[in-house]
PDB file of C-alpha atoms in Angstrom:
ATOM      1  CA  MET V  92      34.964 129.626 182.139  1.00  0.00           C
ATOM      2  CA  ARG V  93      32.607 127.933 179.753  1.00  0.00           C
ATOM      3  CA  LYS V  94      33.625 126.863 176.163  1.00  0.00           C
ATOM      4  CA  LEU V  95      33.132 129.201 173.025  1.00  0.00           C
ATOM      5  CA  SER V  96      30.908 126.615 171.399  1.00  0.00           C
ATOM      6  CA  TYR V  97      28.829 126.492 174.278  1.00  0.00           C
ATOM      7  CA  ILE V  98      28.240 130.288 174.160  1.00  0.00           C
ATOM      8  CA  VAL V  99      27.694 129.701 170.266  1.00  0.00           C
ATOM      9  CA  VAL V 100      25.078 127.098 170.937  1.00  0.00           C
ATOM     10  CA  GLN V 101      23.259 129.298 173.758  1.00  0.00           C
ATOM     11  CA  SER V 102      23.534 132.303 171.553  1.00  0.00           C
ATOM     12  CA  ALA V 103      21.513 130.357 168.973  1.00  0.00           C
ATOM     13  CA  LYS V 104      18.887 129.028 171.658  1.00  0.00           C
ATOM     14  CA  ARG V 105      18.335 132.162 173.179  1.00  0.00           C
ATOM     15  CA  VAL V 106      18.041 133.978 169.444  1.00  0.00           C
ATOM     16  CA  TYR V 107      15.629 131.295 168.365  1.00  0.00           C
ATOM     17  CA  GLU V 108      13.526 131.347 171.563  1.00  0.00           C
ATOM     18  CA  ASP V 109      13.258 134.832 171.379  1.00  0.00           C
ATOM     19  CA  ILE V 110      13.140 135.364 167.856  1.00  0.00           C
ATOM     20  CA  VAL V 111       9.817 137.764 167.887  1.00  0.00           C
ATOM     21  CA  PRO V 112      11.396 140.609 169.997  1.00  0.00           C
ATOM     22  CA  VAL V 113      14.776 139.810 168.028  1.00  0.00           C
ATOM     23  CA  ALA V 114      13.338 140.698 165.358  1.00  0.00           C
ATOM     24  CA  ILE V 115      11.725 143.964 166.233  1.00  0.00           C
ATOM     25  CA  LEU V 116      14.443 145.327 168.148  1.00  0.00           C
ATOM     26  CA  SER V 117      16.546 144.398 165.061  1.00  0.00           C
ATOM     27  CA  VAL V 118      14.405 146.149 162.907  1.00  0.00           C
ATOM     28  CA  ALA V 119      13.905 149.423 165.321  1.00  0.00           C
ATOM     29  CA  GLY V 120      17.224 149.929 165.104  1.00  0.00           C
ATOM     30  CA  ALA V 121      17.640 149.277 161.176  1.00  0.00           C
ATOM     31  CA  VAL V 122      15.286 152.082 160.584  1.00  0.00           C
ATOM     32  CA  LEU V 123      17.402 154.463 161.781  1.00  0.00           C
ATOM     33  CA  LEU V 124      20.033 153.533 159.543  1.00  0.00           C
ATOM     34  CA  VAL V 125      17.873 153.593 156.279  1.00  0.00           C
ATOM     35  CA  PRO V 126      18.035 156.971 155.546  1.00  0.00           C
ATOM     36  CA  LEU V 127      21.711 157.038 156.090  1.00  0.00           C
ATOM     37  CA  VAL V 128      22.503 154.148 153.799  1.00  0.00           C
ATOM     38  CA  PHE V 129      19.703 154.351 151.043  1.00  0.00           C
ATOM     39  CA  PHE V 130      19.596 158.501 150.526  1.00  0.00           C
ATOM     40  CA  ALA V 131      22.325 160.004 151.897  1.00  0.00           C
ATOM     41  CA  PRO V 132      25.535 161.188 150.161  1.00  0.00           C
ATOM     42  CA  ILE V 133      27.901 158.291 150.113  1.00  0.00           C
ATOM     43  CA  GLY V 134      30.674 160.493 151.602  1.00  0.00           C
ATOM     44  CA  ILE V 135      28.163 161.765 154.559  1.00  0.00           C
ATOM     45  CA  SER V 136      27.081 158.244 154.889  1.00  0.00           C
ATOM     46  CA  LEU V 137      30.355 156.909 155.539  1.00  0.00           C
ATOM     47  CA  PHE V 138      31.440 159.500 157.910  1.00  0.00           C
ATOM     48  CA  VAL V 139      28.206 159.367 159.801  1.00  0.00           C
ATOM     49  CA  LEU V 140      27.347 155.667 159.950  1.00  0.00           C
ATOM     50  CA  PRO V 141      29.962 154.523 162.671  1.00  0.00           C
ATOM     51  CA  PHE V 142      28.240 157.478 164.972  1.00  0.00           C
ATOM     52  CA  VAL V 143      24.897 156.245 164.907  1.00  0.00           C
ATOM     53  CA  PHE V 144      25.424 152.205 164.467  1.00  0.00           C
ATOM     54  CA  VAL V 145      28.202 151.812 167.219  1.00  0.00           C
ATOM     55  CA  PRO V 146      25.324 153.543 169.739  1.00  0.00           C
ATOM     56  CA  LEU V 147      22.658 151.189 168.464  1.00  0.00           C
ATOM     57  CA  CYS V 148      24.795 148.331 169.042  1.00  0.00           C
ATOM     58  CA  ALA V 149      25.070 149.463 172.489  1.00  0.00           C
ATOM     59  CA  GLY V 150      21.413 149.941 173.004  1.00  0.00           C
ATOM     60  CA  ALA V 151      21.045 146.391 171.716  1.00  0.00           C
ATOM     61  CA  LEU V 152      23.374 145.075 174.420  1.00  0.00           C
ATOM     62  CA  TYR V 153      21.759 147.044 176.871  1.00  0.00           C
ATOM     63  CA  ALA V 154      18.377 145.849 175.919  1.00  0.00           C
ATOM     64  CA  SER V 155      19.615 141.788 175.868  1.00  0.00           C
ATOM     65  CA  HIS V 156      21.374 142.609 179.179  1.00  0.00           C
ATOM     66  CA  ARG V 157      18.574 144.344 180.563  1.00  0.00           C
ATOM     67  CA  THR V 158      16.459 141.087 179.561  1.00  0.00           C
ATOM     68  CA  GLY V 159      18.970 138.883 181.293  1.00  0.00           C
ATOM     69  CA  LYS V 160      17.809 140.422 184.615  1.00  0.00           C
ATOM     70  CA  SER V 161      14.081 141.026 184.107  1.00  0.00           C
ATOM     71  CA  GLY V 162      13.272 138.770 181.557  1.00  0.00           C
ATOM     72  CA  ARG V 163      11.462 140.834 179.401  1.00  0.00           C
ATOM     73  CA  LEU V 164      12.871 142.176 175.810  1.00  0.00           C
ATOM     74  CA  LYS V 165      11.286 145.753 175.534  1.00  0.00           C
ATOM     75  CA  VAL V 166      12.566 147.547 172.288  1.00  0.00           C
ATOM     76  CA  ARG V 167      12.313 151.025 173.865  1.00  0.00           C
ATOM     77  CA  GLU V 168      15.452 149.938 176.010  1.00  0.00           C
ATOM     78  CA  LEU V 169      17.343 149.778 173.002  1.00  0.00           C
ATOM     79  CA  PHE V 170      17.141 153.563 172.213  1.00  0.00           C
ATOM     80  CA  ALA V 171      17.534 153.960 176.421  1.00  0.00           C
ATOM     81  CA  GLY V 172      20.757 151.961 175.922  1.00  0.00           C
ATOM     82  CA  ALA V 173      21.774 153.949 173.189  1.00  0.00           C
ATOM     83  CA  TRP V 174      21.304 157.380 174.773  1.00  0.00           C
ATOM     84  CA  LYS V 175      22.881 156.202 178.229  1.00  0.00           C
ATOM     85  CA  HIS V 176      26.189 155.070 176.577  1.00  0.00           C
ATOM     86  CA  LEU V 177      26.058 157.688 173.736  1.00  0.00           C
ATOM     87  CA  LEU V 178      29.232 159.581 174.926  1.00  0.00           C
ATOM     88  CA  PRO V 179      31.456 156.268 175.497  1.00  0.00           C
ATOM     89  CA  SER V 180      29.867 154.830 172.037  1.00  0.00           C
ATOM     90  CA  ILE V 181      30.910 157.644 170.141  1.00  0.00           C
ATOM     91  CA  VAL V 182      34.583 157.629 171.508  1.00  0.00           C
ATOM     92  CA  LEU V 183      34.693 154.319 170.443  1.00  0.00           C
ATOM     93  CA  ALA V 184      33.226 154.923 166.811  1.00  0.00           C
ATOM     94  CA  LEU V 185      35.819 157.558 166.429  1.00  0.00           C
ATOM     95  CA  VAL V 186      38.885 155.093 167.566  1.00  0.00           C
ATOM     96  CA  TYR V 187      37.410 152.642 165.202  1.00  0.00           C
ATOM     97  CA  SER V 188      36.913 154.816 162.280  1.00  0.00           C
ATOM     98  CA  ILE V 189      40.469 156.202 163.045  1.00  0.00           C
ATOM     99  CA  PHE V 190      41.718 152.393 162.477  1.00  0.00           C
ATOM    100  CA  ILE V 191      39.408 151.923 158.963  1.00  0.00           C
ATOM    101  CA  LEU V 192      40.824 155.110 157.798  1.00  0.00           C
ATOM    102  CA  ILE V 193      44.306 153.782 158.459  1.00  0.00           C
ATOM    103  CA  ILE V 194      43.929 150.328 156.398  1.00  0.00           C
ATOM    104  CA  VAL V 195      42.328 152.314 153.721  1.00  0.00           C
ATOM    105  CA  SER V 196      45.026 154.992 153.425  1.00  0.00           C
ATOM    106  CA  THR V 197      47.491 152.187 153.890  1.00  0.00           C
ATOM    107  CA  TRP V 198      46.570 150.524 150.844  1.00  0.00           C
ATOM    108  CA  TRP V 199      46.337 153.674 149.146  1.00  0.00           C
ATOM    109  CA  TYR V 200      49.216 154.608 149.576  1.00  0.00           C
ATOM    110  CA  TYR V 201      50.922 151.381 149.123  1.00  0.00           C
ATOM    111  CA  GLY V 202      48.909 149.908 146.735  1.00  0.00           C
ATOM    112  CA  GLY V 203      50.005 152.047 143.876  1.00  0.00           C
ATOM    113  CA  LYS V 204      53.683 151.383 144.727  1.00  0.00           C
ATOM    114  CA  SER V 205      55.523 148.317 143.407  1.00  0.00           C
ATOM    115  CA  GLY V 206      58.226 146.499 145.345  1.00  0.00           C
ATOM    116  CA  THR V 207      57.892 143.854 148.145  1.00  0.00           C
ATOM    117  CA  LEU V 208      58.896 146.422 151.051  1.00  0.00           C
ATOM    118  CA  HIS V 209      55.584 148.380 150.403  1.00  0.00           C
ATOM    119  CA  LEU V 210      53.258 145.180 150.221  1.00  0.00           C
ATOM    120  CA  ALA V 211      54.933 143.798 153.443  1.00  0.00           C
ATOM    121  CA  LEU V 212      54.062 147.447 155.113  1.00  0.00           C
ATOM    122  CA  ALA V 213      50.826 147.230 153.585  1.00  0.00           C
ATOM    123  CA  ILE V 214      50.240 143.440 155.012  1.00  0.00           C
ATOM    124  CA  PHE V 215      51.672 144.387 158.483  1.00  0.00           C
ATOM    125  CA  GLN V 216      49.782 147.346 159.218  1.00  0.00           C
ATOM    126  CA  THR V 217      46.446 145.606 157.944  1.00  0.00           C
ATOM    127  CA  TYR V 218      47.428 142.971 160.487  1.00  0.00           C
ATOM    128  CA  PHE V 219      48.219 145.412 163.049  1.00  0.00           C
ATOM    129  CA  VAL V 220      44.734 147.047 162.719  1.00  0.00           C
ATOM    130  CA  ALA V 221      43.053 143.523 162.421  1.00  0.00           C
ATOM    131  CA  MET V 222      44.504 142.457 165.755  1.00  0.00           C
ATOM    132  CA  VAL V 223      43.363 145.729 167.385  1.00  0.00           C
ATOM    133  CA  PHE V 224      39.478 145.551 166.341  1.00  0.00           C
ATOM    134  CA  VAL V 225      39.641 141.451 167.835  1.00  0.00           C
ATOM    135  CA  SER V 226      41.047 143.187 170.831  1.00  0.00           C
ATOM    136  CA  GLN V 227      38.043 145.357 171.158  1.00  0.00           C
ATOM    137  CA  ILE V 228      35.530 142.675 170.876  1.00  0.00           C
ATOM    138  CA  TYR V 229      34.727 143.072 174.603  1.00  0.00           C
ATOM    139  CA  ALA V 230      35.149 147.113 174.848  1.00  0.00           C
ATOM    140  CA  LEU V 231      31.340 147.970 174.340  1.00  0.00           C
ATOM    141  CA  PRO V 232      29.919 144.779 176.091  1.00  0.00           C
ATOM    142  CA  LEU V 233      32.329 146.291 178.900  1.00  0.00           C
ATOM    143  CA  ILE V 234      30.708 149.736 178.913  1.00  0.00           C
ATOM    144  CA  VAL V 235      27.274 148.371 179.275  1.00  0.00           C
ATOM    145  CA  GLN V 236      28.032 145.846 181.664  1.00  0.00           C
ATOM    146  CA  GLU V 237      30.261 147.577 183.781  1.00  0.00           C
ATOM    147  CA  GLY V 238      29.245 150.933 183.453  1.00  0.00           C
ATOM    148  CA  ILE V 239      32.833 151.996 182.789  1.00  0.00           C
ATOM    149  CA  GLY V 240      34.156 154.499 180.504  1.00  0.00           C
ATOM    150  CA  ALA V 241      35.321 154.291 176.876  1.00  0.00           C
ATOM    151  CA  PHE V 242      39.395 154.141 177.279  1.00  0.00           C
ATOM    152  CA  ALA V 243      38.562 151.835 180.456  1.00  0.00           C
ATOM    153  CA  ALA V 244      36.979 149.554 178.179  1.00  0.00           C
ATOM    154  CA  ILE V 245      39.352 149.912 175.559  1.00  0.00           C
ATOM    155  CA  GLY V 246      42.137 149.072 177.978  1.00  0.00           C
ATOM    156  CA  ARG V 247      40.553 146.094 180.213  1.00  0.00           C
ATOM    157  CA  SER V 248      39.577 144.469 176.475  1.00  0.00           C
ATOM    158  CA  VAL V 249      43.083 144.602 175.687  1.00  0.00           C
ATOM    159  CA  LYS V 250      43.889 142.957 178.912  1.00  0.00           C
ATOM    160  CA  LEU V 251      40.894 140.073 178.203  1.00  0.00           C
ATOM    161  CA  PHE V 252      42.261 139.719 174.920  1.00  0.00           C
ATOM    162  CA  LEU V 253      46.099 139.006 176.062  1.00  0.00           C
ATOM    163  CA  ARG V 254      44.696 136.794 179.054  1.00  0.00           C
ATOM    164  CA  HIS V 255      42.514 134.603 177.022  1.00  0.00           C
ATOM    165  CA  PRO V 256      43.849 135.250 172.863  1.00  0.00           C
ATOM    166  CA  GLY V 257      42.097 131.751 171.433  1.00  0.00           C
ATOM    167  CA  TYR V 258      38.887 132.296 173.034  1.00  0.00           C
ATOM    168  CA  THR V 259      39.236 136.053 171.467  1.00  0.00           C
ATOM    169  CA  ILE V 260      39.842 135.303 168.322  1.00  0.00           C
ATOM    170  CA  GLY V 261      37.507 132.504 167.872  1.00  0.00           C
ATOM    171  CA  ALA V 262      34.806 134.830 169.126  1.00  0.00           C
ATOM    172  CA  PHE V 263      35.519 137.406 166.848  1.00  0.00           C
ATOM    173  CA  VAL V 264      35.609 134.874 164.068  1.00  0.00           C
ATOM    174  CA  GLN V 265      31.994 133.455 164.742  1.00  0.00           C
ATOM    175  CA  LEU V 266      30.646 137.174 165.123  1.00  0.00           C
ATOM    176  CA  ILE V 267      32.276 138.152 161.459  1.00  0.00           C
ATOM    177  CA  SER V 268      30.931 134.713 160.103  1.00  0.00           C
ATOM    178  CA  LEU V 269      27.211 135.296 161.399  1.00  0.00           C
ATOM    179  CA  THR V 270      27.581 139.021 160.316  1.00  0.00           C
ATOM    180  CA  VAL V 271      28.674 137.986 156.741  1.00  0.00           C
ATOM    181  CA  LEU V 272      25.745 135.338 156.992  1.00  0.00           C
ATOM    182  CA  LEU V 273      23.417 138.203 157.482  1.00  0.00           C
ATOM    183  CA  GLY V 274      24.953 140.382 155.458  1.00  0.00           C
ATOM    184  CA  ILE V 275      24.158 137.904 152.462  1.00  0.00           C
ATOM    185  CA  THR V 276      20.713 139.767 152.347  1.00  0.00           C
ATOM    186  CA  VAL V 277      19.845 143.506 153.413  1.00  0.00           C
ATOM    187  CA  ILE V 278      16.201 142.358 155.084  1.00  0.00           C
ATOM    188  CA  GLY V 279      18.002 139.303 157.013  1.00  0.00           C
ATOM    189  CA  PHE V 280      20.829 141.743 158.093  1.00  0.00           C
ATOM    190  CA  GLY V 281      18.317 144.580 159.171  1.00  0.00           C
ATOM    191  CA  CYS V 282      15.782 141.789 160.607  1.00  0.00           C
ATOM    192  CA  LEU V 283      18.465 140.402 163.135  1.00  0.00           C
ATOM    193  CA  PHE V 284      21.773 141.576 163.438  1.00  0.00           C
ATOM    194  CA  LEU V 285      21.209 144.152 166.097  1.00  0.00           C
ATOM    195  CA  GLY V 286      19.292 141.380 168.065  1.00  0.00           C
ATOM    196  CA  MET V 287      21.820 138.779 167.604  1.00  0.00           C
ATOM    197  CA  TYR V 288      24.699 140.927 168.733  1.00  0.00           C
ATOM    198  CA  GLY V 289      23.247 142.070 171.739  1.00  0.00           C
ATOM    199  CA  ILE V 290      22.745 138.639 172.888  1.00  0.00           C
ATOM    200  CA  TYR V 291      26.041 137.045 171.497  1.00  0.00           C
ATOM    201  CA  ALA V 292      28.461 139.608 172.486  1.00  0.00           C
ATOM    202  CA  ASN V 293      26.806 139.703 176.032  1.00  0.00           C
ATOM    203  CA  LEU V 294      27.189 136.188 176.456  1.00  0.00           C
ATOM    204  CA  VAL V 295      30.690 136.278 175.443  1.00  0.00           C
ATOM    205  CA  THR V 296      31.796 138.939 177.654  1.00  0.00           C
ATOM    206  CA  ALA V 297      30.270 137.556 180.733  1.00  0.00           C
ATOM    207  CA  ASN V 298      31.492 134.002 180.153  1.00  0.00           C
ATOM    208  CA  VAL V 299      35.136 135.339 179.903  1.00  0.00           C
ATOM    209  CA  LEU V 300      34.416 137.941 183.003  1.00  0.00           C
ATOM    210  CA  ALA V 301      33.445 134.646 185.122  1.00  0.00           C
ATOM    211  CA  GLY V 302      36.861 133.403 185.718  1.00  0.00           C
ATOM    212  CA  PRO V 303      38.280 129.894 185.503  1.00  0.00           C
ATOM    213  CA  GLU V 304      36.667 127.066 186.309  1.00  0.00           C
ATOM    214  CA  GLU V 305      36.634 123.228 185.583  1.00  0.00           C
ATOM    215  CA  GLU V 306      34.467 121.545 182.973  1.00  0.00           C
ATOM    216  CA  ASP V 307      33.186 117.620 182.846  1.00  0.00           C
ATOM    217  CA  GLY V 308      32.579 117.951 178.905  1.00  0.00           C
ATOM    218  CA  GLU V 309      31.401 119.666 175.899  1.00  0.00           C
ATOM    219  CA  ASP V 310      28.195 120.801 177.480  1.00  0.00           C
ATOM    220  CA  GLY V 311      30.279 123.010 180.069  1.00  0.00           C
ATOM    221  CA  SER V 312      29.131 121.751 183.221  1.00  0.00           C
ATOM    222  CA  ARG V 313      31.016 122.819 186.364  1.00  0.00           C
ATOM    223  CA  SER V 314      32.911 120.273 188.232  1.00  0.00           C
ATOM    224  CA  LYS V 315      34.268 122.905 190.821  1.00  0.00           C
ATOM    225  CA  ALA V 316      32.450 125.510 192.750  1.00  0.00           C
ATOM    226  CA  GLU V 317      34.635 128.835 192.448  1.00  0.00           C
ATOM    227  CA  PRO V 318      35.453 130.837 195.497  1.00  0.00           C
ATOM    228  CA  GLU V 319      34.296 134.196 196.480  1.00  0.00           C
ATOM    229  CA  ALA V 320      31.417 135.593 194.511  1.00  0.00           C
ATOM    230  CA  ARG V 321      30.481 132.739 192.445  1.00  0.00           C
ATOM    231  CA  PRO V 322      32.348 133.757 189.086  1.00  0.00           C
ATOM    232  CA  GLY V 323      29.593 132.041 187.003  1.00  0.00           C
ATOM    233  CA  GLU V 324      26.707 134.068 187.941  1.00  0.00           C
ATOM    234  CA  ARG V 325      27.124 136.999 185.671  1.00  0.00           C
ATOM    235  CA  PHE V 326      27.122 134.829 183.087  1.00  0.00           C
ATOM    236  CA  ASP V 327      24.057 132.697 184.289  1.00  0.00           C
ATOM    237  CA  ALA V 328      22.208 136.540 184.703  1.00  0.00           C
ATOM    238  CA  VAL V 329      23.164 137.305 181.296  1.00  0.00           C
ATOM    239  CA  SER V 330      22.098 133.610 179.559  1.00  0.00           C
ATOM    240  CA  ALA V 331      18.774 134.286 181.126  1.00  0.00           C
ATOM    241  CA  VAL V 332      17.608 135.740 177.563  1.00  0.00           C
ATOM    242  CA  GLY V 333      14.530 134.122 176.416  1.00  0.00           C
ATOM    243  CA  ARG V 334      13.458 131.927 179.674  1.00  0.00           C
TER     244      ARG V 334
END
């Protein structure tokens, strides 16, 4: 398995090489979010947004994954992928929404109470939910790459997190950092996030699924050939984006 620093560099390289199609794909997805974010009442927006945004992320993963096989990024594959994986994406969106609701309700309930015990309970529940989100970084890419159901992807993502906790936490922190940087401006987020996420999450997941391998150095070069079906094959197929 290649180091996370190598994956970050490869993701940045792919985004840079495919900056125009990445921007077009991101804008195409962001156009669907504009009515919800700017025109819908805030209550409806917060309720509906996850059920639109998560399928769009699945579409971005699908478009990026297809690009790794065909060498051509087609924006229509964003919507094809969103439709193809609509049901499991909605299930994931529902799960994410429930856990976000847990955090909000926890601080709403315990935040108004005094005492160390209430604060400790709020912090513990927030930490627990945060770990749930970290453990699910692979769920949506697994649905797209493996074609499995939502609950199977959730379970497998947890297993991958337990097998590679340091790598998973690092990958999640990198994703959050990039999201915050892009979120500084609405234009930057709308023009780059979906394309960036599709490339980065696919590479991160393909790398962790590739299996263990020895490396010669920081460049991630392999010193041993793996048995069976070349575990790096999946990563090489996904990382072909932009070639």
